[in-house]
Tab-separated table of C-alpha atoms in Angstrom:
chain	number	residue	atom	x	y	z
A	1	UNK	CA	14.707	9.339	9.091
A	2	UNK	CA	12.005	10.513	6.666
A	3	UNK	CA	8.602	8.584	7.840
A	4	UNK	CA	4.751	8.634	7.809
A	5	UNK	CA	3.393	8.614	11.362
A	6	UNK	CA	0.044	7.962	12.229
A	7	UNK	CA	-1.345	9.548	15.631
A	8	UNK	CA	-3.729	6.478	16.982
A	9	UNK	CA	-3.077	2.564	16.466
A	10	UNK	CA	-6.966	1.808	17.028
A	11	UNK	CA	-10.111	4.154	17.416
A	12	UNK	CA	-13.924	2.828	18.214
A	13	UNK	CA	-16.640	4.738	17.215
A	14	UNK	CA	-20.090	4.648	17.426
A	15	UNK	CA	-21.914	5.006	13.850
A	16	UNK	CA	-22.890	8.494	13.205
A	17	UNK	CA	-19.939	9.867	14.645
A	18	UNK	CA	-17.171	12.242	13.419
A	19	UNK	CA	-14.655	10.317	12.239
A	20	UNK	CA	-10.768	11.865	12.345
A	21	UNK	CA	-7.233	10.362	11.580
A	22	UNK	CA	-4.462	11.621	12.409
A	23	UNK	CA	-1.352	11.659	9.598
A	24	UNK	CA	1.879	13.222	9.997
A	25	UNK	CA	5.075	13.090	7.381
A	26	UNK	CA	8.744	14.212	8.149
A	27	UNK	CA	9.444	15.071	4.413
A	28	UNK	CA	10.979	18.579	3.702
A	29	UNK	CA	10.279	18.578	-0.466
A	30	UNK	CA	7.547	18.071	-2.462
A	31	UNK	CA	5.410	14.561	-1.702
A	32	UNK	CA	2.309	13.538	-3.141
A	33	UNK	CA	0.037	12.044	-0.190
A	34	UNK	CA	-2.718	9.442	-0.243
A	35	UNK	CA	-4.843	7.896	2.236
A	36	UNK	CA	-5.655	3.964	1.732
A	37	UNK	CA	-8.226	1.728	3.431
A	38	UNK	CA	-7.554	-2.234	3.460
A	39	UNK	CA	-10.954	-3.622	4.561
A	40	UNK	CA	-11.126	-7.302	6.449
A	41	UNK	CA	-9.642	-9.898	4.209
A	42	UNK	CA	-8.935	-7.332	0.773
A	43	UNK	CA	-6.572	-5.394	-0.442
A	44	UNK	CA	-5.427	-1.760	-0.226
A	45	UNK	CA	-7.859	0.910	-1.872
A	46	UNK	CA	-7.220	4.360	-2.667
A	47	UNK	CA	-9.736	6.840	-0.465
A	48	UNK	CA	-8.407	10.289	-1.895
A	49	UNK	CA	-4.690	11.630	-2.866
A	50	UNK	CA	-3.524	15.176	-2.557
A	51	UNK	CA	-0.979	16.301	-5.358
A	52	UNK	CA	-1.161	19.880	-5.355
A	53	UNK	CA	-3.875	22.628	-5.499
A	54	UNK	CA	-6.961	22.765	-2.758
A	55	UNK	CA	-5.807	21.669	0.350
A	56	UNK	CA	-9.383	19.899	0.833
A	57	UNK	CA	-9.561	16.845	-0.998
A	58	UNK	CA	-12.551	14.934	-1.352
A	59	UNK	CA	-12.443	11.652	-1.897
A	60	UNK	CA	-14.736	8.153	-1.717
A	61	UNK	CA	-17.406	7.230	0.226
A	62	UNK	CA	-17.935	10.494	2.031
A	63	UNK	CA	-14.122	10.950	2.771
A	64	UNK	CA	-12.047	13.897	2.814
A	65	UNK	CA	-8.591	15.182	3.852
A	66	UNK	CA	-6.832	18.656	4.552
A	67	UNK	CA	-3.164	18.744	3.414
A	68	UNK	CA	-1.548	21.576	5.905
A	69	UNK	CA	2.132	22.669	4.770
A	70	UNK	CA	2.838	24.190	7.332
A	71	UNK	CA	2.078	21.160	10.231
A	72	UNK	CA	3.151	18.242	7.714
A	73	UNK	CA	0.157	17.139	8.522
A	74	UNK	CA	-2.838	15.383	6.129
A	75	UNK	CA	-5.353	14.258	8.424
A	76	UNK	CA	-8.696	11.849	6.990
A	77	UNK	CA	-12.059	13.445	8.142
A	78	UNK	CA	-15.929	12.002	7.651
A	79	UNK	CA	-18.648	13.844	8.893
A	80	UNK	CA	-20.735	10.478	10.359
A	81	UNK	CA	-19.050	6.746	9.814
A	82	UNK	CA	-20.610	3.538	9.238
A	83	UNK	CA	-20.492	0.323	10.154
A	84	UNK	CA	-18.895	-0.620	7.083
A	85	UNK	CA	-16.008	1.813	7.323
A	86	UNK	CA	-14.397	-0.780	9.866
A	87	UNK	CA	-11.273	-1.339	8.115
A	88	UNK	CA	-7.493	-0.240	8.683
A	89	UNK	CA	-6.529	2.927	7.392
A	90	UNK	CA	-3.344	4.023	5.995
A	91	UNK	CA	-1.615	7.031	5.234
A	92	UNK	CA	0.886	7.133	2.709
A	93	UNK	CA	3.889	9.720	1.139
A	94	UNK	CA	5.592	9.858	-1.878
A	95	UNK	CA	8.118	12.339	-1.732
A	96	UNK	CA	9.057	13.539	-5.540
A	97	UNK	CA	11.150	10.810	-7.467
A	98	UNK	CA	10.725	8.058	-4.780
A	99	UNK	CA	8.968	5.248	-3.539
A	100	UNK	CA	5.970	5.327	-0.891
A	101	UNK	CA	6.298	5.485	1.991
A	102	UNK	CA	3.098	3.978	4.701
A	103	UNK	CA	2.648	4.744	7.631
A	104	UNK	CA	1.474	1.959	10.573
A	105	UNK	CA	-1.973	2.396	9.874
A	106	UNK	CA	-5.037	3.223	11.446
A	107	UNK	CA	-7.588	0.273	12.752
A	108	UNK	CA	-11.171	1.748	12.492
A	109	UNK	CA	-14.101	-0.179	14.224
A	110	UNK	CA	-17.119	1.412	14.024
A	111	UNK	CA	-19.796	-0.042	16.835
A	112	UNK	CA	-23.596	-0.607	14.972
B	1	UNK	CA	-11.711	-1.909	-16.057
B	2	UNK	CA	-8.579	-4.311	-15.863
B	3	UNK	CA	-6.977	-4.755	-12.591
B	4	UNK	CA	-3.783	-6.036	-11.467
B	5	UNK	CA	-3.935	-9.158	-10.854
B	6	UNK	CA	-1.745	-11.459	-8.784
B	7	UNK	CA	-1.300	-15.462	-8.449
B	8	UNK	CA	-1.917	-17.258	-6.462
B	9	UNK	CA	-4.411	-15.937	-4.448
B	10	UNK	CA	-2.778	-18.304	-1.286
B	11	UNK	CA	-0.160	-20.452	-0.496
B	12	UNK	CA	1.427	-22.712	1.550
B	13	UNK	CA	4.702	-23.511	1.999
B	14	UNK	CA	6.979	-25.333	4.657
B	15	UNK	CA	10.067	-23.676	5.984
B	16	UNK	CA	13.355	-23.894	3.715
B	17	UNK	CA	11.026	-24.600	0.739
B	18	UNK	CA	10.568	-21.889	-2.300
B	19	UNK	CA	7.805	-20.115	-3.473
B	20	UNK	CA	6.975	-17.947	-6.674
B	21	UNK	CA	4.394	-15.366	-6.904
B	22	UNK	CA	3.455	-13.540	-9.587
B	23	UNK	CA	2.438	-9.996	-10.371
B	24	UNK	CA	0.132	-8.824	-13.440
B	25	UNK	CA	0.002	-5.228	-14.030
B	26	UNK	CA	-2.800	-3.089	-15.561
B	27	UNK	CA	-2.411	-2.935	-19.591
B	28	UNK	CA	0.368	-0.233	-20.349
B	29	UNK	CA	1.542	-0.079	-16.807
B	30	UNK	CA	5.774	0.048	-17.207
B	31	UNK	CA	6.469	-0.073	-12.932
B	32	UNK	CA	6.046	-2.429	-10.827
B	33	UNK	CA	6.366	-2.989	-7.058
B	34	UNK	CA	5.989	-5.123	-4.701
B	35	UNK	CA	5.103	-4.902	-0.827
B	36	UNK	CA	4.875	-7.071	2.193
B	37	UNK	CA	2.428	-6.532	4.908
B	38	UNK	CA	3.362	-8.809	7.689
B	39	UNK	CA	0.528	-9.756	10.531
B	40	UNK	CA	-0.952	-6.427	11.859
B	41	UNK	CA	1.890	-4.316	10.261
B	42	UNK	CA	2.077	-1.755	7.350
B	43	UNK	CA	2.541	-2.396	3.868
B	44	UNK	CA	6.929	-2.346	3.692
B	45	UNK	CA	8.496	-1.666	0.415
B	46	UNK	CA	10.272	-4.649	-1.070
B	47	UNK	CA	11.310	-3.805	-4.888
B	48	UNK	CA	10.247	-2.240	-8.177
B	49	UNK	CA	10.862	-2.296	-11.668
B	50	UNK	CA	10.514	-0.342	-14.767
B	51	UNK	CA	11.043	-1.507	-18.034
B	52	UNK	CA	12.044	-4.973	-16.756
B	53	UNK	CA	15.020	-3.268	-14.626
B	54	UNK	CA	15.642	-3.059	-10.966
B	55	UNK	CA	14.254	0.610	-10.539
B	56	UNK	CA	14.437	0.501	-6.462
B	57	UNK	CA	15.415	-1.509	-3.510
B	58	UNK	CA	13.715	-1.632	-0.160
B	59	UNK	CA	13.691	-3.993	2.635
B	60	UNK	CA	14.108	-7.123	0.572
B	61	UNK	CA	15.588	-10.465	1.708
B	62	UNK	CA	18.565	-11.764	0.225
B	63	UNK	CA	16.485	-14.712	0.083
B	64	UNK	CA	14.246	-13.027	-2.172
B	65	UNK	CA	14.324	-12.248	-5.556
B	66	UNK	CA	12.489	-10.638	-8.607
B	67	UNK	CA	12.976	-9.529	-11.942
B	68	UNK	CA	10.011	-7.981	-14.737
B	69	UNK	CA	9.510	-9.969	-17.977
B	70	UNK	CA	8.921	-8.526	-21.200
B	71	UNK	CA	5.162	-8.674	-21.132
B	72	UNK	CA	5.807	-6.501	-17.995
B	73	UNK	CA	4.885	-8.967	-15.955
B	74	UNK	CA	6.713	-9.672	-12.678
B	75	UNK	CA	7.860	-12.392	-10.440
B	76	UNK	CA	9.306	-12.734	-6.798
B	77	UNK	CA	10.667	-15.290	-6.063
B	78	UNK	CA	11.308	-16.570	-2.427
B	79	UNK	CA	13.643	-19.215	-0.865
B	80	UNK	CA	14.594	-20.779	2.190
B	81	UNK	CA	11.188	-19.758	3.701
B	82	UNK	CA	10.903	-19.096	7.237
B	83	UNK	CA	8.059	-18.879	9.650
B	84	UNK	CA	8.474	-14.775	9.690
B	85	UNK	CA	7.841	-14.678	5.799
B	86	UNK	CA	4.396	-15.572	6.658
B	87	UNK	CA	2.583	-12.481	5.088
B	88	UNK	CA	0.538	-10.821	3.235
B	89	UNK	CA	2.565	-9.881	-0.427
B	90	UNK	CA	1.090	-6.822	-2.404
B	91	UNK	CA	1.930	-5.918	-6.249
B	92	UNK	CA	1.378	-2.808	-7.384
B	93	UNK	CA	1.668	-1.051	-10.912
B	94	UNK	CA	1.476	2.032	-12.243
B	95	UNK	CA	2.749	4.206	-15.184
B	96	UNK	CA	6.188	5.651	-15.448
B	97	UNK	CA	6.491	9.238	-13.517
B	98	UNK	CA	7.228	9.917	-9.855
B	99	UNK	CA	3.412	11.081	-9.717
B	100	UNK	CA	1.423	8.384	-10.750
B	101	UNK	CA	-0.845	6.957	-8.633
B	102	UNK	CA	0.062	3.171	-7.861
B	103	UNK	CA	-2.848	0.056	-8.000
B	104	UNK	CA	-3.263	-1.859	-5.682
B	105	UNK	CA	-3.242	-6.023	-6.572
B	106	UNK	CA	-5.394	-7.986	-4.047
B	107	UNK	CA	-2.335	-9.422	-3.123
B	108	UNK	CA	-0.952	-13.180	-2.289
B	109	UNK	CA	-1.282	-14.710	1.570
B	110	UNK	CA	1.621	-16.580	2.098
B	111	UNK	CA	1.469	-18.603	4.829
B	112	UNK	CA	5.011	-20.519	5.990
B	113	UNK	CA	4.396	-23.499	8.194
């Protein structure tokens, strides 16, 4: 079945450290990816999207994300995280003409 | 800049009873959709609509229904609550297109005692 995965249910990190999540999608065609963050108690927020053009996309709050064809893979990268990045962090796919798709998420806490 | 907005913010409800949310979109937003993200799970599609018609069908409840009205807003509408509809319910919008980027609503907690 077509799917998002997402490579770790829950990662601690210290602040300052490198921050990266892993995304994986099973879709052969063209899909539009996105990366959203739900912080404690709100709702979904869009960090960065990827339709086509530079791999790298930068997005939010120091975010980025690489979009490799060739691994399915669009994995969320920030240099040094904060305490306030402790949220849960999903990737999502929207394959051409469909719905998205989310994967599990990703529950960031980030130790002050 | 508008947002979507959804109502209410939380509710209560006993099991068996019925519940209505509703879904706002952003000004000249055609699509909706709606999402429930159960207790430490992902966001799972439910249904959308464009141009008040059924555009897609996920994981919905026959329980559950919706429709879009002509002002574009939407409404789902959920009976015979049980316990396990206990969740967080998102609405998003966006413009027509399989490329457009979807908002986000801060979405209704629906809590089924």
């Amino acid at each position: 079945a077509q799917s998002v995965s997402q490579h770790n249910h829950h990662v601690i990190l210290s602040e300052a450290a490198s921050l990266e999540l892993g995304c994986n999608y099973s879709y052969g065609g063209t899909v539009n990816l996105f990366w959203y963050v739900q912080y404690p108690g709100q709702h979904l927020q869009l960090l960065l999207k990827y339709f086509s053009g530079d791999p790298l996309v930068k997005g939010i709050k120091g975010f980025e994300a690489e979009f490799i064809k060739s691994k399915f893979s669009f994995n969320l990268r920030k240099p040094s995280v904060q305490w306030s990045d402790t949220a849960e962090y999903f990737c999502a796919a929207r394959p051409y003409g469909q719905n998205f798709v989310f994967g599990p998420g990703t529950r960031l806490s980030v130790l002050p | 800049a508008a947002g979507v907005i959804q109502s209410p913010r939380h509710l209560i409800k006993e099991k068996r009873e019925t519940a209505t949310l509703k879904c706002y979109p952003i000004p000249r937003h055609d699509t909706v959709y709606w999402y429930q993200q159960g207790p430490g799970q992902d966001p799972q599609f439910l249904i959308s609509f464009y141009e008040k018609m059924q555009s897609d069908k996920g994981s919905i409840p026959d329980r559950f229904s919706a429709q879009q009205f002509s002002d574009y807003h939407s409404e789902l509408n959920m009976s015979s609550l049980e316990l396990g509809d206990s969740a967080l319910y998102f609405c998003a919008s966006s413009t027509s297109g399989s490329y457009n980027e979807q908002f986000f609503g801060p979405g209704t907690r629906l809590t089924v005692l």
